PDB file of C-alpha atoms in Angstrom:
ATOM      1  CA  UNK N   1      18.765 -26.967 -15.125  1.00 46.00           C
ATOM      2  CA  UNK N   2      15.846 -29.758 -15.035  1.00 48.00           C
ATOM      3  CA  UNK N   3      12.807 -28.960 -16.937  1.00 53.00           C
ATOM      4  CA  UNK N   4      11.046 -28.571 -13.889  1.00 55.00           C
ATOM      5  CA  UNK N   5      13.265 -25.106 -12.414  1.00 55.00           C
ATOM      6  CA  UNK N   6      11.671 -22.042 -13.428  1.00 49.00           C
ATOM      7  CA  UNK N   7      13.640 -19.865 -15.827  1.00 49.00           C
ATOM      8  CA  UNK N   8      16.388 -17.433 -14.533  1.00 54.00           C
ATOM      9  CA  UNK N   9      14.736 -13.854 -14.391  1.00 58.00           C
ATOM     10  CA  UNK N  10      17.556 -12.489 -16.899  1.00 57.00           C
ATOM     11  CA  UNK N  11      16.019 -15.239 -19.350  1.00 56.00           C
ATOM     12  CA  UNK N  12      12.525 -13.696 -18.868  1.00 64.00           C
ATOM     13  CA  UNK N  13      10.971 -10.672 -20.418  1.00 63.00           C
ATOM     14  CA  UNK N  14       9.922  -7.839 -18.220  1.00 66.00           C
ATOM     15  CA  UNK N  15      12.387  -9.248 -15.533  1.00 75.00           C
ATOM     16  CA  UNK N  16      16.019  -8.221 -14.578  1.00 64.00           C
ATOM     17  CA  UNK N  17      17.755  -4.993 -13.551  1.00 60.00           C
ATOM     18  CA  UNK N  18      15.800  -2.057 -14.393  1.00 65.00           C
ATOM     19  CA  UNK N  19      12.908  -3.480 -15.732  1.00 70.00           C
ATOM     20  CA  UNK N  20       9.421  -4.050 -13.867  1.00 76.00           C
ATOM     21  CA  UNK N  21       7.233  -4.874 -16.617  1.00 91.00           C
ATOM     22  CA  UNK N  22       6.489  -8.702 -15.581  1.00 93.00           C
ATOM     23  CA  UNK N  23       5.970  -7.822 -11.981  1.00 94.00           C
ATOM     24  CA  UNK N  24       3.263  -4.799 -13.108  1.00 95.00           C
ATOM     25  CA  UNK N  25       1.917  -7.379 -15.277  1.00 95.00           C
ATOM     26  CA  UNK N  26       1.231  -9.737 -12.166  1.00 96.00           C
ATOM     27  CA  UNK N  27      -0.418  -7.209  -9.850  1.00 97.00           C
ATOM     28  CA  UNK N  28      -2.118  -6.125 -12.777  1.00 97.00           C
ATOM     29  CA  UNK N  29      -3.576  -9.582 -12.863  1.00 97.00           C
ATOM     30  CA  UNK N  30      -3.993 -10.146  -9.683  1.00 98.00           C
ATOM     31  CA  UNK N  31      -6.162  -6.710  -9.186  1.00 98.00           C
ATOM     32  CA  UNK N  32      -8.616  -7.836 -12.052  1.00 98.00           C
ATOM     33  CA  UNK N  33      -9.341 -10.846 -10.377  1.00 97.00           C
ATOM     34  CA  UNK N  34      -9.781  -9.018  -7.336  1.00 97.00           C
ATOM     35  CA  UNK N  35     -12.652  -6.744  -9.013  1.00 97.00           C
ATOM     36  CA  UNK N  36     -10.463  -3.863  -9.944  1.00 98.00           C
ATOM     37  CA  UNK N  37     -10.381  -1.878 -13.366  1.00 98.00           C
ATOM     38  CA  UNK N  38      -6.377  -1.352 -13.902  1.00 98.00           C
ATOM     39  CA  UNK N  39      -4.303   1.386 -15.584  1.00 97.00           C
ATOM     40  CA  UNK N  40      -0.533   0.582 -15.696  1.00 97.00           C
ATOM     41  CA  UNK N  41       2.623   3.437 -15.895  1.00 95.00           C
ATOM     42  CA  UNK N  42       0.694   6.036 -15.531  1.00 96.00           C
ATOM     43  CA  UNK N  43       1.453   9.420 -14.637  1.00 96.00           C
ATOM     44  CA  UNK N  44       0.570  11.222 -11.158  1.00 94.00           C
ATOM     45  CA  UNK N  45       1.238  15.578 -11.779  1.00 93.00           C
ATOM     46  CA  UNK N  46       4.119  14.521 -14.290  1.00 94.00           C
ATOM     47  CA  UNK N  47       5.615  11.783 -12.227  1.00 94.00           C
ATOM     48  CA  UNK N  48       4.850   8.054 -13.056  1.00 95.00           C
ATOM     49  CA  UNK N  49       3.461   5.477 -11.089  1.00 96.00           C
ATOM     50  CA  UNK N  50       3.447   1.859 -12.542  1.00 97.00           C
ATOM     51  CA  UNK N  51      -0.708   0.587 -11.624  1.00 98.00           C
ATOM     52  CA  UNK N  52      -3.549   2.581 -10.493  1.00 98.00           C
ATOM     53  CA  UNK N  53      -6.744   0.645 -10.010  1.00 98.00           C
ATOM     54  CA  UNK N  54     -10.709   1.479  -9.376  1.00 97.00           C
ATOM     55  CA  UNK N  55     -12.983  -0.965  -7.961  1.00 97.00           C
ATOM     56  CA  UNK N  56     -15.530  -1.916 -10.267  1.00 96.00           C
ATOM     57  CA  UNK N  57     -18.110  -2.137  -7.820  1.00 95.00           C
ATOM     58  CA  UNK N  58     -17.320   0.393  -5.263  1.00 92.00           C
ATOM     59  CA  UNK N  59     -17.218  -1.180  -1.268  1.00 91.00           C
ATOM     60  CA  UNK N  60     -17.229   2.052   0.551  1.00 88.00           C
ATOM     61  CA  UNK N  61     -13.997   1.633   1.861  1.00 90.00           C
ATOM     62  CA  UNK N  62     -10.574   3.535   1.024  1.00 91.00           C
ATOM     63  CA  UNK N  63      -9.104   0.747  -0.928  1.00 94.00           C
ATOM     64  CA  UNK N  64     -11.841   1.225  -3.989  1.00 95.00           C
ATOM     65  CA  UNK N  65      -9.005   3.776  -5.189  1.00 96.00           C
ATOM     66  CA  UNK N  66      -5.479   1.952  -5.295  1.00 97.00           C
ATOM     67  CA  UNK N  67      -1.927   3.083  -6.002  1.00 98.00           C
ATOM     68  CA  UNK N  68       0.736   0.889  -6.759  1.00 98.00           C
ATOM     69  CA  UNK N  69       4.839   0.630  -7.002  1.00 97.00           C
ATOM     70  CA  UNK N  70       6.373  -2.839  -7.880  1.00 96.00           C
ATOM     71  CA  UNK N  71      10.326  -3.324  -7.279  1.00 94.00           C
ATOM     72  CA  UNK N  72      11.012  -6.247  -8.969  1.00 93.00           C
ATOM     73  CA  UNK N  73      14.754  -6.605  -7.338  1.00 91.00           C
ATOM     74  CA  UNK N  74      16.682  -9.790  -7.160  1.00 87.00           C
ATOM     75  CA  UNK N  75      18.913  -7.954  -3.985  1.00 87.00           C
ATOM     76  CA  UNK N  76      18.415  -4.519  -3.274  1.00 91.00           C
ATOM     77  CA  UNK N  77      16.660  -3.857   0.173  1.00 96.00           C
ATOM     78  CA  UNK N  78      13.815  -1.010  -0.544  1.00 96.00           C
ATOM     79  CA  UNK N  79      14.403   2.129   1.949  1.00 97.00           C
ATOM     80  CA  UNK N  80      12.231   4.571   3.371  1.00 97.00           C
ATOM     81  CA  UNK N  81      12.875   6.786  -0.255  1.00 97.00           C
ATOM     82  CA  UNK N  82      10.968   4.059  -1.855  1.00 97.00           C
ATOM     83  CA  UNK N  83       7.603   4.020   0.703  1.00 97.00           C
ATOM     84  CA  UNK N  84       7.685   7.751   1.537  1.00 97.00           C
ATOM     85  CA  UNK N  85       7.537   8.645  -2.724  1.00 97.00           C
ATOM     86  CA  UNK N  86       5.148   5.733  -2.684  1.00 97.00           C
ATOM     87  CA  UNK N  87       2.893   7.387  -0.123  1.00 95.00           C
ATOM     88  CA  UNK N  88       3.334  10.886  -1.593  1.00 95.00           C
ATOM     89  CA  UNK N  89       1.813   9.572  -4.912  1.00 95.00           C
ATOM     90  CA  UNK N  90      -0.932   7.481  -3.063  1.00 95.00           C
ATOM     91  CA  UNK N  91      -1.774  10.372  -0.932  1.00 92.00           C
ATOM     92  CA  UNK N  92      -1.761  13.053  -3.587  1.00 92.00           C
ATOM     93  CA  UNK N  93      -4.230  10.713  -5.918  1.00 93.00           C
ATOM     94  CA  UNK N  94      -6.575  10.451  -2.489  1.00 92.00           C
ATOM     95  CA  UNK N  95      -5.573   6.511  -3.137  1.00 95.00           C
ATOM     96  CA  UNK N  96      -4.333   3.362  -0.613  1.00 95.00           C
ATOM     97  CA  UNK N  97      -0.765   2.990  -1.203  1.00 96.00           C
ATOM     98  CA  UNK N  98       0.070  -0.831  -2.247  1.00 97.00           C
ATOM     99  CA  UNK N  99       4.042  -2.019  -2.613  1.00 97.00           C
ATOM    100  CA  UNK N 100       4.196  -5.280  -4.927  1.00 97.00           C
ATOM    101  CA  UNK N 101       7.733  -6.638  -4.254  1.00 95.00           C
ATOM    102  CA  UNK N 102      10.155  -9.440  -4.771  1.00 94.00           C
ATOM    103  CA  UNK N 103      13.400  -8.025  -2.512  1.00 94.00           C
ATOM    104  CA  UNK N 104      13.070  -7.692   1.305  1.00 95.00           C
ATOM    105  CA  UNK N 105      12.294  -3.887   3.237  1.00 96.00           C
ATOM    106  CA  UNK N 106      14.638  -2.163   5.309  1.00 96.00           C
ATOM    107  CA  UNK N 107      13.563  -2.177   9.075  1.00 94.00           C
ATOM    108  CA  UNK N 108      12.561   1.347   8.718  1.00 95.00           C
ATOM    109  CA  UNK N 109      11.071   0.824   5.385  1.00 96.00           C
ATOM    110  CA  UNK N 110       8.653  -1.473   6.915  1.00 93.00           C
ATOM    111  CA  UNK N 111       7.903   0.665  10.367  1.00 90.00           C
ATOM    112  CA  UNK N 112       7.164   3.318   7.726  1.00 92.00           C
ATOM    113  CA  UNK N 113       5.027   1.163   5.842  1.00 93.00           C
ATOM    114  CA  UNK N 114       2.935  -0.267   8.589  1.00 90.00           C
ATOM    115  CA  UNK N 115       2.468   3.279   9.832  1.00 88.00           C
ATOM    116  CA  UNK N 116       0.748   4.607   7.017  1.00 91.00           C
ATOM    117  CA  UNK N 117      -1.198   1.298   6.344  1.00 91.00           C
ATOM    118  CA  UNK N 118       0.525   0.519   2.982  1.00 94.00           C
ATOM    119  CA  UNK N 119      -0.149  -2.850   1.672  1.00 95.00           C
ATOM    120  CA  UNK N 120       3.294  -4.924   1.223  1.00 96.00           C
ATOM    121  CA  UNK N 121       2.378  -7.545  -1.164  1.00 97.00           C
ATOM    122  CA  UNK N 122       4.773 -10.344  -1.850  1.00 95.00           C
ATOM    123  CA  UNK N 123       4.452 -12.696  -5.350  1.00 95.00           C
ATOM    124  CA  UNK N 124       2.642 -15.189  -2.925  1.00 95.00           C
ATOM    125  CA  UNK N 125       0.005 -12.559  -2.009  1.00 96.00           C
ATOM    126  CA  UNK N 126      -1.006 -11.644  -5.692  1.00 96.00           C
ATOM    127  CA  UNK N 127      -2.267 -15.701  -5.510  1.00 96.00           C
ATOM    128  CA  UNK N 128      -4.859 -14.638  -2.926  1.00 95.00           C
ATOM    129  CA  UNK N 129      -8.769 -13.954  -3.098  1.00 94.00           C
ATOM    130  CA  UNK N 130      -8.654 -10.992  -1.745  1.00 94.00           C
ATOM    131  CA  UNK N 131      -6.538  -7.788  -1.837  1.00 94.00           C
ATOM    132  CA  UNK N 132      -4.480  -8.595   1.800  1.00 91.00           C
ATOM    133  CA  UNK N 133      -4.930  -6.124   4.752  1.00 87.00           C
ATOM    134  CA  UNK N 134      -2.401  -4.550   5.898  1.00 85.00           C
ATOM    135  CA  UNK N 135       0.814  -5.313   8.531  1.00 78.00           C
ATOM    136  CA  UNK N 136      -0.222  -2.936  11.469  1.00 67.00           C
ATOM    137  CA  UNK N 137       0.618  -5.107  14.403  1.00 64.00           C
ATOM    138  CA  UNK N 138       3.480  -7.103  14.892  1.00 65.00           C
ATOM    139  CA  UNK N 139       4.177  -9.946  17.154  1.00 63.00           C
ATOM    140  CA  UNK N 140       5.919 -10.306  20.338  1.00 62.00           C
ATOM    141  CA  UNK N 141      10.041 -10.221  20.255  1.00 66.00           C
ATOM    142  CA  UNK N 142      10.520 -12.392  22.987  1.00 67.00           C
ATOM    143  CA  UNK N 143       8.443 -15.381  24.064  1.00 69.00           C
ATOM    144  CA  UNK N 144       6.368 -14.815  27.552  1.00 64.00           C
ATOM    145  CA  UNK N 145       6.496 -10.922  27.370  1.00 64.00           C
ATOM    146  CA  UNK N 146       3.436  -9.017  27.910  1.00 61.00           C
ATOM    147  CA  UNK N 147       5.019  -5.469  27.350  1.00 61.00           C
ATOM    148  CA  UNK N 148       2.000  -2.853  25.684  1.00 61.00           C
ATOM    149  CA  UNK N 149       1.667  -3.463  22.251  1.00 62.00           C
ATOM    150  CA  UNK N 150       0.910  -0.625  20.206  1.00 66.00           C
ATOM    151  CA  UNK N 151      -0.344  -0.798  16.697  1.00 72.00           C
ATOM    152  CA  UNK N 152       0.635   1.354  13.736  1.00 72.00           C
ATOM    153  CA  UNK N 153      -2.225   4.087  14.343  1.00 78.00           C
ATOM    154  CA  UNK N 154      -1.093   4.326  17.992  1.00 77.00           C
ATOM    155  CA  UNK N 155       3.294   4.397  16.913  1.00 77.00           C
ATOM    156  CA  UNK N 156       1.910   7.183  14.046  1.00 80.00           C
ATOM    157  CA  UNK N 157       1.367  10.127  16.415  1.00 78.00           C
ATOM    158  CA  UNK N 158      -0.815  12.477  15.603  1.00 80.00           C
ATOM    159  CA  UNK N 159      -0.872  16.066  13.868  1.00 81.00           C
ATOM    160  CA  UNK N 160       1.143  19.349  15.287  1.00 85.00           C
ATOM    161  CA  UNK N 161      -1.051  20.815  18.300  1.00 85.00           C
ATOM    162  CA  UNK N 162      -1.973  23.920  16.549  1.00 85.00           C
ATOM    163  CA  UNK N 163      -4.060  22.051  13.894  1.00 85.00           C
ATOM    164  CA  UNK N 164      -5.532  18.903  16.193  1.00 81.00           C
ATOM    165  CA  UNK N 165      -8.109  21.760  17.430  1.00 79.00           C
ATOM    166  CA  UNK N 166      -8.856  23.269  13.828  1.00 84.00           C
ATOM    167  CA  UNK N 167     -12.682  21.692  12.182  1.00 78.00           C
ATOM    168  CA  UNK N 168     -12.346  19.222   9.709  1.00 75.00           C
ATOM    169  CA  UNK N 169      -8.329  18.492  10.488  1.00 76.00           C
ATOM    170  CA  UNK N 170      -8.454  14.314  11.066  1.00 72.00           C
ATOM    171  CA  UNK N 171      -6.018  12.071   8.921  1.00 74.00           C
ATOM    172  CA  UNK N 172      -7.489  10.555   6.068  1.00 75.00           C
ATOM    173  CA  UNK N 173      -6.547   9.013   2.898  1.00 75.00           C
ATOM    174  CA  UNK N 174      -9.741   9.969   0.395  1.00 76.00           C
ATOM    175  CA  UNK N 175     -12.490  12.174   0.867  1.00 74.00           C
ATOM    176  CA  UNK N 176     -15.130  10.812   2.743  1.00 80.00           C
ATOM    177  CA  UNK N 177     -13.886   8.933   4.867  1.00 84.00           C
ATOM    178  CA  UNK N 178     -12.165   8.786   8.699  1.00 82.00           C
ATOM    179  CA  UNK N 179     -10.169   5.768  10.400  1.00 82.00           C
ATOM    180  CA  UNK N 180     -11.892   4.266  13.637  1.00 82.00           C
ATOM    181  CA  UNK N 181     -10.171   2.020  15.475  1.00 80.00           C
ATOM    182  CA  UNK N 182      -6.834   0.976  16.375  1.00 78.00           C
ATOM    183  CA  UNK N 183      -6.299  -1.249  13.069  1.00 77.00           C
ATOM    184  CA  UNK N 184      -7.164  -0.032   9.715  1.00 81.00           C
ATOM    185  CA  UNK N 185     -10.767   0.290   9.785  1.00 83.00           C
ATOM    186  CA  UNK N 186     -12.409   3.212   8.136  1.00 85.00           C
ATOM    187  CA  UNK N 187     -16.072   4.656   8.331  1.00 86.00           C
ATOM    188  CA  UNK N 188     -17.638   6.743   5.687  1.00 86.00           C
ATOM    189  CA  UNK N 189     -18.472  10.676   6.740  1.00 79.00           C
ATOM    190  CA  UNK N 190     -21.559  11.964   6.141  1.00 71.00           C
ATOM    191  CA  UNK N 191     -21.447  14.398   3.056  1.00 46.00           C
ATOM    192  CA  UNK N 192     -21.360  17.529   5.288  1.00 43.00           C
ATOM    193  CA  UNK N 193     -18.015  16.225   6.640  1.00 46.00           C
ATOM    194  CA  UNK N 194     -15.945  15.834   3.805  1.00 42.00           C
ATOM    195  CA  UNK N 195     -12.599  17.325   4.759  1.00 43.00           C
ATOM    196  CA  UNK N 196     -12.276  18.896   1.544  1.00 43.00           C
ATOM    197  CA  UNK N 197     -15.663  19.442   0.927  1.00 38.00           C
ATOM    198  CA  UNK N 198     -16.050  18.141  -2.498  1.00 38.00           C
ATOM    199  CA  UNK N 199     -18.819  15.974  -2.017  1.00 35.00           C
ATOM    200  CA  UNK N 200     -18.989  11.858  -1.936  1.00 34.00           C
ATOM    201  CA  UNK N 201     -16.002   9.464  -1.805  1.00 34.00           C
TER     202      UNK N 201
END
């Protein structure tokens, strides 16, 4: 090994098979720089999440509230177990789900994960200036095909028919606020919308 190659991840702390303490430790970084205030292995109704993060300096947007998994995995493809507890936790904590990662998805991991807006950061991301937006489009299969496109919000669906006519029944991920658009664009409601009523977001 030259001086130059990085070290093996068995030879580094917080790396290696079933340990995730270096990879927290980056997105932990990362969100800092990116304005956040940062709480790592916390727990969520007794079960633990590894980062939950607050914008300092709240944008009006969903993402001010963050929750966060990191699979630091040298092989193992992450299923739709992984993004679906991922999004339970988010959900719950009225948080945008994040996935920090060093492995590859599963093709229905990732159709999952671009459905529910879930941002799929790589080690390369966490070197950005910004958190990243999320994957809800992808690009053409075939070269010279102008099939529809649909985006994630569009693929999603929509709620069972007996509650699309009930008040106050729209998708959203934290109070306050409802997604316009066929990206993942959000507006704030007006306090006398909240669809929980509890007051501002």
């Amino acid at each position: 090994m030259s001086n130059r190659d990085p070290p093996s991840r068995e030879a580094m702390d917080g790396r290696g098979q079933g340990r995730g303490q270096w990879l927290e430790y980056q997105l932990e970084r990362a969100l800092r720089r990116w304005g956040y205030r940062v709480d790592r292995n916390v727990h969520v109704f007794s079960q633990e999440v590894d980062v939950v993060a607050v914008r300092h300096e709240k944008e009006g947007t969903p993402t001010d509230w963050i929750l966060a998994q990191c699979k630091d995995w040298e092989s193992t493809r992450i299923t739709t177990e992984t993004i679906y507890r991922l999004c339970l936790m988010a959900f719950t904590s009225r948080a945008m789900p994040v996935l920090c990662h060093t492995t590859a998805l599963t093709e229905d991991a990732r159709r999952i994960a671009r459905h529910w807006e879930v941002r799929v950061l790589t080690l390369e991301d966490l070197h950005r200036g910004s958190l990243p937006a999320p994957n809800v489009a992808e690009p053409t299969a075939e070269y010279g095909t102008y099939e529809t496109q649909y985006t994630a919000r569009e693929e999603r669906g929509s709620l069972p028919v007996l509650f699309m006519g009930e008040p106050r029944k729209q998708f959203s991920y934290v109070p306050g606020f409802t997604p316009v658009g066929r990206s993942h664009e959000y507006r704030p409601l007006n306090d006398t919308e909240h669809s929980d009523g509890s007051g501002g977001g």
